[in-house]
Structure formats: C-alpha cells, structure tokens
PDB file of C-alpha atoms in Angstrom:
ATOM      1  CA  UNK A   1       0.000   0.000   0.000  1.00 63.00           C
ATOM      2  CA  UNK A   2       2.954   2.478   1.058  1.00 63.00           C
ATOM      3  CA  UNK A   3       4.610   1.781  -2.367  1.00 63.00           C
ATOM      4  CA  UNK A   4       1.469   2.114  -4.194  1.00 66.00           C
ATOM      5  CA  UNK A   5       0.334   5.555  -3.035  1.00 67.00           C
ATOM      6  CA  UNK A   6       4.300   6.470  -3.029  1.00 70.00           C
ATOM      7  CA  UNK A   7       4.632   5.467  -6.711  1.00 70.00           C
ATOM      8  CA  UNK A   8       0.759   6.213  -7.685  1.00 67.00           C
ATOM      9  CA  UNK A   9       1.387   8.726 -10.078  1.00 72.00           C
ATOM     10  CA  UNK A  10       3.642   7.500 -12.064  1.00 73.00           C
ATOM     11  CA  UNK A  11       1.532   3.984 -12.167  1.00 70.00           C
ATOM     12  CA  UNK A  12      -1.483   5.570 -13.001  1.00 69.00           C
ATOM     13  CA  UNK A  13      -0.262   7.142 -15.848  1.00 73.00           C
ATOM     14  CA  UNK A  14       1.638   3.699 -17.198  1.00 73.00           C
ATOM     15  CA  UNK A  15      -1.994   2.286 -16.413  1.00 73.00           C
ATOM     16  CA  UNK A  16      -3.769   4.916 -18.542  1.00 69.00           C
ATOM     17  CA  UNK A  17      -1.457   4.830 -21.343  1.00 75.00           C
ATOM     18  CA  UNK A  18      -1.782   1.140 -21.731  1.00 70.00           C
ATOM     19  CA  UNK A  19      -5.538   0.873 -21.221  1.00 69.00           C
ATOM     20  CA  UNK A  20      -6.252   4.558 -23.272  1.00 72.00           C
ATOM     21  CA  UNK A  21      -9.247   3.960 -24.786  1.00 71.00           C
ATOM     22  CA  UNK A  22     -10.564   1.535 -22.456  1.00 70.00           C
ATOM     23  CA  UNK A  23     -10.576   3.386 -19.263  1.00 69.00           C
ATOM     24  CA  UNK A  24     -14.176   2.447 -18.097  1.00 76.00           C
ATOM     25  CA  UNK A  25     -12.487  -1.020 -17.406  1.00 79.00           C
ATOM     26  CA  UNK A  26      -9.869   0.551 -14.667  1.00 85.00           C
ATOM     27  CA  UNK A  27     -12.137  -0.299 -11.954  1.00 85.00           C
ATOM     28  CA  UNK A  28     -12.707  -3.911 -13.148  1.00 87.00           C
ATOM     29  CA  UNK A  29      -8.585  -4.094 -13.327  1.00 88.00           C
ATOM     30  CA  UNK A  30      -8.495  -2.865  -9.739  1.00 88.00           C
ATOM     31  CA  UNK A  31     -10.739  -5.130  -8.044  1.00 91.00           C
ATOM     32  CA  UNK A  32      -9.141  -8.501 -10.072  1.00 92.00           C
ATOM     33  CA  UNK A  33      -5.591  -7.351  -8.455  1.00 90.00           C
ATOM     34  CA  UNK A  34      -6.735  -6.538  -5.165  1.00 92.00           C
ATOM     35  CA  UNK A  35      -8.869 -10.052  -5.158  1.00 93.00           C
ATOM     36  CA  UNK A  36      -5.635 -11.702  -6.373  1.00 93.00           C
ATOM     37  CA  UNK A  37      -3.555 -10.363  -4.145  1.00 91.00           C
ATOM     38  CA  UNK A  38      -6.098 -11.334  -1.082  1.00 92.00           C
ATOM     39  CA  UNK A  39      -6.567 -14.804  -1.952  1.00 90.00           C
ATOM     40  CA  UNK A  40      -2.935 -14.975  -1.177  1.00 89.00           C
ATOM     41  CA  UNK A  41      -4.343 -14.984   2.701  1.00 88.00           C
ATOM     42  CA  UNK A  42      -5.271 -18.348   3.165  1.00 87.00           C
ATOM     43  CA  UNK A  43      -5.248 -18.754   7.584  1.00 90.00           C
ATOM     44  CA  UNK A  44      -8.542 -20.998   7.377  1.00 92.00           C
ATOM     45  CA  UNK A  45      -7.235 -23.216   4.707  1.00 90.00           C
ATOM     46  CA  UNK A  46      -4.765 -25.258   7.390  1.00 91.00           C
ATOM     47  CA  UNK A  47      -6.688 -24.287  10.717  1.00 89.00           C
ATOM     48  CA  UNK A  48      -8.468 -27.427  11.084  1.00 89.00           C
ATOM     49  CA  UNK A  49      -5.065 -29.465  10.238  1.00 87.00           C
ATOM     50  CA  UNK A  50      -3.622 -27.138  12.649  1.00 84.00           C
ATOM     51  CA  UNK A  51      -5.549 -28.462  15.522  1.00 83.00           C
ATOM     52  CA  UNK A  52      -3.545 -31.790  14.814  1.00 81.00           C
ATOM     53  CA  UNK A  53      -3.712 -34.753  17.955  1.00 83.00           C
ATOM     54  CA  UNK A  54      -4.709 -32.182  20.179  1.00 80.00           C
ATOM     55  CA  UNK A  55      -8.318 -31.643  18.371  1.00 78.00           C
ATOM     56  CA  UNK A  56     -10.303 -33.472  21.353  1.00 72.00           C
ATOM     57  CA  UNK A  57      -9.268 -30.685  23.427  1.00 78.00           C
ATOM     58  CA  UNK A  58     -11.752 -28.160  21.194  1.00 76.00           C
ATOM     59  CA  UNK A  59     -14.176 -31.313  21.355  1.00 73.00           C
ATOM     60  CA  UNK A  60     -14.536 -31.530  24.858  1.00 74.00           C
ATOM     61  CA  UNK A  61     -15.454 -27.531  25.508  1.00 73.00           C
ATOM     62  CA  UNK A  62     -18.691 -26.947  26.526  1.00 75.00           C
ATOM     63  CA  UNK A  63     -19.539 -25.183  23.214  1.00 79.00           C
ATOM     64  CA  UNK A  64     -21.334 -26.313  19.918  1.00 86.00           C
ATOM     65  CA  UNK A  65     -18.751 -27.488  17.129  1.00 83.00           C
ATOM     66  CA  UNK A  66     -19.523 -24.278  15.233  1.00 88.00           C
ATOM     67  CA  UNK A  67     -18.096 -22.248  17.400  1.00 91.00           C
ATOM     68  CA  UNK A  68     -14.582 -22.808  16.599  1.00 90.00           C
ATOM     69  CA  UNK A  69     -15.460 -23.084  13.048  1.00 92.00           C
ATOM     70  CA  UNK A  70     -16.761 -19.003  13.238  1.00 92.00           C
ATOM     71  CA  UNK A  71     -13.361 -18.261  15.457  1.00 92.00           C
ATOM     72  CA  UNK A  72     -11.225 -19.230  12.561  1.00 93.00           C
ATOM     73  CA  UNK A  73     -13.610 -17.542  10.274  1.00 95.00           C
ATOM     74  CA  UNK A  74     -13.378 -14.387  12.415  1.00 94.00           C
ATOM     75  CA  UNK A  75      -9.561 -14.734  12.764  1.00 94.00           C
ATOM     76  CA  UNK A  76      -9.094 -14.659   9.290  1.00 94.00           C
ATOM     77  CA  UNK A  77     -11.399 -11.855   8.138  1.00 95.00           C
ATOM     78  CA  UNK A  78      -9.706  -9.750  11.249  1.00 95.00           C
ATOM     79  CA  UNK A  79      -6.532 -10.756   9.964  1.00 93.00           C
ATOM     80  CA  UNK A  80      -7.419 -10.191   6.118  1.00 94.00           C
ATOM     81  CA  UNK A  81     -10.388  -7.858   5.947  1.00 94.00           C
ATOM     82  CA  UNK A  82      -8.679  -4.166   6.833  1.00 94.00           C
ATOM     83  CA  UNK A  83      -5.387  -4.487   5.268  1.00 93.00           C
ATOM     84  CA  UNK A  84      -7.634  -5.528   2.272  1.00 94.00           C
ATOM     85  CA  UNK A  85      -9.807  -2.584   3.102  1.00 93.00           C
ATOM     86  CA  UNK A  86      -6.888   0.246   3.150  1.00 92.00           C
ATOM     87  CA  UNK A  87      -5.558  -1.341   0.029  1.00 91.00           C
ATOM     88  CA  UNK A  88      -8.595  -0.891  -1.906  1.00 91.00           C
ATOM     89  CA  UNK A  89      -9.123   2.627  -0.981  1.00 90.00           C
ATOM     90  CA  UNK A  90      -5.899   3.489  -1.898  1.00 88.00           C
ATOM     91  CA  UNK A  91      -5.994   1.959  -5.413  1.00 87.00           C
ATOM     92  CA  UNK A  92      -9.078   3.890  -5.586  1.00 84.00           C
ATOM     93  CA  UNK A  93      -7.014   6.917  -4.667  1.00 85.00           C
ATOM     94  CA  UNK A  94      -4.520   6.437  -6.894  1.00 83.00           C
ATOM     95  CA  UNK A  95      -6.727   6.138 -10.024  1.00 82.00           C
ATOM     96  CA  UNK A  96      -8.926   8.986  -8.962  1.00 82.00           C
ATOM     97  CA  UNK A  97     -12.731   6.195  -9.165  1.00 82.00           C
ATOM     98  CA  UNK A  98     -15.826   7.975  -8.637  1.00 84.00           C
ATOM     99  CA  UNK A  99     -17.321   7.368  -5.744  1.00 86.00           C
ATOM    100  CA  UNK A 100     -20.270   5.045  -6.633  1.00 86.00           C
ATOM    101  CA  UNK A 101     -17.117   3.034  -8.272  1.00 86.00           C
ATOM    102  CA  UNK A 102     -15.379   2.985  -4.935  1.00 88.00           C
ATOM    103  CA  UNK A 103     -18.019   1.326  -3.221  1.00 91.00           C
ATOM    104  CA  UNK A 104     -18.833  -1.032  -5.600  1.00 92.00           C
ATOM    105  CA  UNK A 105     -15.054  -1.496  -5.445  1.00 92.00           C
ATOM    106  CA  UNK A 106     -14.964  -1.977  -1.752  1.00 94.00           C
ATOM    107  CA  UNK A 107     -18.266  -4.142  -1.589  1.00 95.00           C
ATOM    108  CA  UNK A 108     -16.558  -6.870  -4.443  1.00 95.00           C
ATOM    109  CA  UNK A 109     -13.733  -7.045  -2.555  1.00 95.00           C
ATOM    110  CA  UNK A 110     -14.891  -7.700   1.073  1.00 96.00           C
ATOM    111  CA  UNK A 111     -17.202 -10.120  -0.647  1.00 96.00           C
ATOM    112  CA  UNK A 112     -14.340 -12.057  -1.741  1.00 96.00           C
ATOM    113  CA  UNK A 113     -12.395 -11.905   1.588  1.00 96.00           C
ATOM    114  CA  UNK A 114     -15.623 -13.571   2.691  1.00 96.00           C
ATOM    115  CA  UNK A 115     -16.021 -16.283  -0.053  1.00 96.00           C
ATOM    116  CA  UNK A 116     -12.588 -17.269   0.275  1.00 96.00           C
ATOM    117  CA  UNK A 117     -12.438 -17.085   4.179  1.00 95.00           C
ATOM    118  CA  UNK A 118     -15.236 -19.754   3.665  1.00 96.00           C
ATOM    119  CA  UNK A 119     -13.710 -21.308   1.038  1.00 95.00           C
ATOM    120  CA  UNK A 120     -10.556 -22.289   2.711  1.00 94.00           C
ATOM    121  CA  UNK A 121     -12.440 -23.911   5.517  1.00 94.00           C
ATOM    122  CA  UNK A 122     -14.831 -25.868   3.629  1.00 95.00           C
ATOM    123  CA  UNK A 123     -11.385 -27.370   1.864  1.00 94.00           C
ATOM    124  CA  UNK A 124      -9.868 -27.958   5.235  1.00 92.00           C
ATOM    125  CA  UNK A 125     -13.030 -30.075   6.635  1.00 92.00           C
ATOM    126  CA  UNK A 126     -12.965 -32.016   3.887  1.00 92.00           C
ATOM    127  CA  UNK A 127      -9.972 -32.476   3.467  1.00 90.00           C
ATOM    128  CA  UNK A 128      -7.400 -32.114   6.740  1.00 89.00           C
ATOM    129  CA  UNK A 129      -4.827 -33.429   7.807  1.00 86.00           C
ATOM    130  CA  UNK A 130      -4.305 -34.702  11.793  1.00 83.00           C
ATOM    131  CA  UNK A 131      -1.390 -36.813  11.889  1.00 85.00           C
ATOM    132  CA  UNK A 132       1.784 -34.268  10.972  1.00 82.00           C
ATOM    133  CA  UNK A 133       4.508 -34.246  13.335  1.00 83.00           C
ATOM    134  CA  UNK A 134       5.274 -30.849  11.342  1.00 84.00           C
ATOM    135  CA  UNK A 135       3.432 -27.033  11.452  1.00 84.00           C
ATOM    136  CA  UNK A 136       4.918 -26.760   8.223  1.00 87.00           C
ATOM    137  CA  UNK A 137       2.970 -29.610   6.421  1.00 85.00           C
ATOM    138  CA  UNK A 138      -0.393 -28.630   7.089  1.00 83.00           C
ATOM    139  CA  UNK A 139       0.572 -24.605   6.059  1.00 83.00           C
ATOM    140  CA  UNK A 140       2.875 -25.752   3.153  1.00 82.00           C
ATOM    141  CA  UNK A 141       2.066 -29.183   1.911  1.00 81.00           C
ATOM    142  CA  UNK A 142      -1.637 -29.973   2.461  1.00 85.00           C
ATOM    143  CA  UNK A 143      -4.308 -30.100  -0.289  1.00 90.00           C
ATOM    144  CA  UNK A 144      -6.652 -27.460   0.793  1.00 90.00           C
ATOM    145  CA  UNK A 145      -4.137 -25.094   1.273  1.00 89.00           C
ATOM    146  CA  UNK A 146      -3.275 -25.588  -2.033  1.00 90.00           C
ATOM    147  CA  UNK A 147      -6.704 -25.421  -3.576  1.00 91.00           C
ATOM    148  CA  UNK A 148      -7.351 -21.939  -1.646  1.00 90.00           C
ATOM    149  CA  UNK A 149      -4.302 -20.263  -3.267  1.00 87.00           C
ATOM    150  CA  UNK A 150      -4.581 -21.317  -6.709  1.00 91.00           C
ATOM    151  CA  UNK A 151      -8.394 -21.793  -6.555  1.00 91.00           C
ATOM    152  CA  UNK A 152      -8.546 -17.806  -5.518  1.00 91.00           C
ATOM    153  CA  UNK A 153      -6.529 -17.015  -8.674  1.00 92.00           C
ATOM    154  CA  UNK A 154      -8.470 -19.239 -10.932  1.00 94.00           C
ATOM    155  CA  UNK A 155     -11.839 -17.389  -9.612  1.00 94.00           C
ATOM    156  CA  UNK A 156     -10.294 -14.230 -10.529  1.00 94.00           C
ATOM    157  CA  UNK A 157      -9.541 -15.221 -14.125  1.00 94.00           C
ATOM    158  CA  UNK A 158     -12.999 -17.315 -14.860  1.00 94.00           C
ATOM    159  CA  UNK A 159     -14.511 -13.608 -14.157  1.00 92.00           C
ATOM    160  CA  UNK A 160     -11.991 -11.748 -15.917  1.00 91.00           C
ATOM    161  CA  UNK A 161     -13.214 -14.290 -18.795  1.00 93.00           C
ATOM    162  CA  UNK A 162     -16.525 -14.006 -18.155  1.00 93.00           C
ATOM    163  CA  UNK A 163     -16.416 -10.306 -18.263  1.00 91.00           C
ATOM    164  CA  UNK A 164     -14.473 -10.625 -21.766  1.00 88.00           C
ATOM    165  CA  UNK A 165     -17.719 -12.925 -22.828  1.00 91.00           C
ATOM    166  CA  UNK A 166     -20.355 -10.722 -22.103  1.00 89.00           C
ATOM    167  CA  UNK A 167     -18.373  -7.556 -22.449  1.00 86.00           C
ATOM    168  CA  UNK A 168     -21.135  -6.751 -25.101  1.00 88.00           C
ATOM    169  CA  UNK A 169     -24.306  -7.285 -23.163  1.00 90.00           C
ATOM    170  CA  UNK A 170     -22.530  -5.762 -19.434  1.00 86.00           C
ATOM    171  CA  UNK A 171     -21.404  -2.698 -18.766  1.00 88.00           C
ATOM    172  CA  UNK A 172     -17.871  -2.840 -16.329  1.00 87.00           C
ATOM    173  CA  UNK A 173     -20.288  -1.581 -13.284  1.00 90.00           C
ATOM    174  CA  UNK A 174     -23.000  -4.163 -13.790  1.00 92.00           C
ATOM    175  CA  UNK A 175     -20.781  -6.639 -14.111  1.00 92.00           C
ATOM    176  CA  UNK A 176     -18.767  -5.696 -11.037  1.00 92.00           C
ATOM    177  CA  UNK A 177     -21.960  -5.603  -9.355  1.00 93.00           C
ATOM    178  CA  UNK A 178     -23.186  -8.974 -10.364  1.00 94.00           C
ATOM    179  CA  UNK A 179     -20.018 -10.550  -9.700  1.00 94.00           C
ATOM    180  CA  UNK A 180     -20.458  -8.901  -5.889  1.00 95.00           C
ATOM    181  CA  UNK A 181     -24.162 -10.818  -5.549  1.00 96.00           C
ATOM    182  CA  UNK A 182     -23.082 -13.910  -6.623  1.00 96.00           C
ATOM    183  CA  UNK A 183     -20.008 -14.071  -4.279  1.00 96.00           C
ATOM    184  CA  UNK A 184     -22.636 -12.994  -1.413  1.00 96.00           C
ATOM    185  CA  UNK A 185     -24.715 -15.809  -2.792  1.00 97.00           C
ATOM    186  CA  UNK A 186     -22.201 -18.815  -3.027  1.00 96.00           C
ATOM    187  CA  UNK A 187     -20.756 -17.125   0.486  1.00 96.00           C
ATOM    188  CA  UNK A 188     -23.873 -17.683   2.154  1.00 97.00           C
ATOM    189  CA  UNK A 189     -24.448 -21.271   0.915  1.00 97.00           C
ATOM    190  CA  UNK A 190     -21.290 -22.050   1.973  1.00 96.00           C
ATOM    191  CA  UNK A 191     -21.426 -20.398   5.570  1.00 96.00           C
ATOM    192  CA  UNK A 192     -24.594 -23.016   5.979  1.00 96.00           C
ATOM    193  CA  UNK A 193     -22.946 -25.863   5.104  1.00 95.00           C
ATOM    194  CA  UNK A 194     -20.485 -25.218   7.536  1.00 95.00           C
ATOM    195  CA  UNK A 195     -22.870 -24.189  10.349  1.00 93.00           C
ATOM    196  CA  UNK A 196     -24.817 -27.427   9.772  1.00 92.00           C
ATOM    197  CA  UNK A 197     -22.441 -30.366   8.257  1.00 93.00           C
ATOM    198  CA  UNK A 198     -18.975 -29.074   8.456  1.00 91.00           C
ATOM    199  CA  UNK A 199     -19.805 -28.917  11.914  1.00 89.00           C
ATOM    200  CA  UNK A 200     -20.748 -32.170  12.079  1.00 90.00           C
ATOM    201  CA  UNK A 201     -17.765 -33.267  10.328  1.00 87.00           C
ATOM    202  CA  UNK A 202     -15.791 -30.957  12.638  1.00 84.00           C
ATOM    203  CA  UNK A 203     -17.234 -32.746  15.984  1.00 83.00           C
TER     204      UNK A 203
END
C-alpha cells in the first residue's frame, strides 16, 4: 500500500497509457488485483489441520462445534479484511474512481475476503490433515491449502473471462456488481454448510 500511493502517479499514468481507450475497465482491473492479491491470505485453509492430535481438546469444551469453526472464520477476516480494506481505498485513490465506483469497489472485494475465508475452511473439513509431526505440512504441503491459493486465482480469471464474454451485453459496473451478488450468494451457501455439516464433520 505504502509503495502504491508512493509510486501512484507514475503507475497511473503507465496504467492509462496502456488501457487509453478503455478506461471504463480501470475499476474492473483494480478489483481482479486486489482479489488476487487477497486470496494470497489463506489462515482458514490449514486451521483445522492445525488443531492436529490435540483436536479433542476443542471437542470436549462446553460449546457447539460451530463455534470454533466461526473463530477461525473471524480470525481470518480480522486478519485479512482491513489491510484488504486500506488497500482498496488506496488503489481507488490512486486512479482517482468515482465514488459510486469505490463502493462497488470496496463491496466486491470484502465479498471475496468472505467467499474465500469460507472457502478455505470448507477445503480444510474435507480435506485435513491430523497426523503431521510438522506445522509446516499442514501450512505448506496440504491439499486445501493448495486449492485456496490457486483456486482464488483461478476465480479471478474465470470472471476476468466471463467479463471478456459478455463484455457486449454488461457494462464494467454491472458486471462488477453482479459478480459482488453472486459471491454474497455462493458465500452464504457455503457459511450453511459449515454451520450445519462441516460442523458435524468438525465434531
């Protein structure tokens, strides 16, 4: 963020001059970066895994198996949430969006945080690992670690595709907008198949 708003002038105008005549997609541009560079957060991906042996000790607490589920949900949208937040507002800074674009901005972007918050755990439950004598394996090495990282950059491209397909029917705005429901949508199926049988498969 420091070396974007440092260096913003001089990127916006490399920016402009490669997109000049196509500046109504700037804002599209900005939120596929920002979303790229957040899916690079993956703390729920491993945090099952991470419990390891020592999982019965969350079992036995006199709490529903959700619980911990929405802790490591909440730990990684503190953790991922504002610096995404302050980054967003200062790419919106730096290439001078209107406003209405800056919240539609800043609304795509926490949705993704969310969707791939949710994401990461719903890998993790189906797929962790218990039985590493090693932090590094479940963080490193594991499957649904794996799947969050790339799977975040594949969801940025299938829209950037998408957007390229129907580029003649959606405006940049509408499309930005649509892409923000759906990832509302998918994270709200999601955050009730964990509350219901990822907890199960949790306890």
């Amino acid at each position: 963020t420091a070396a974007l708003l440092i260096k913003g002038a001089a990127l916006r105008e490399m920016i402009y001059g490669m997109f000049e005549g196509y500046l109504h997609l700037i804002p599209l541009l900005c939120a596929a970066a920002v979303c790229a560079i957040t899916s690079m957060c993956d703390m729920t991906a491993p945090s099952v895994s991470l419990e390891g042996k020592n999982l019965w000790l969350v079992q036995v607490l006199p709490i529903n198996a959700f619980q911990p589920l929405k802790a490591k949900l909440k730990l990684h949208l503190f953790l991922t949430l504002p610096p995404a937040v302050l980054l967003t507002l200062s790419v919106e800074w730096v290439f001078r969006l209107h406003w209405g674009e800056c919240i539609l901005l800043l609304v795509t972007v926490a949705a993704f945080v969310l969707f791939m918050a949710l994401a990461g755990l719903f890998f993790n439950l189906k797929m962790p690992n218990l039985t590493w004598t090693n932090e590094i394996v479940p963080i490193k090495q594991s499957m649904s670690v794996t799947l969050a990282l790339f799977g975040g950059w594949v969801i940025v491209l299938a829209f950037c595709v998408l957007y390229y397909a129907l580029r003649n029917l959606l405006t940049p705005m509408v499309f930005l907008a649509a892409s923000a429901v759906l990832l509302i949508v998918l994270s709200a199926v999601l955050y009730r198949y964990i509350k219901t049988k990822g907890a199960k498969i949790f306890e």
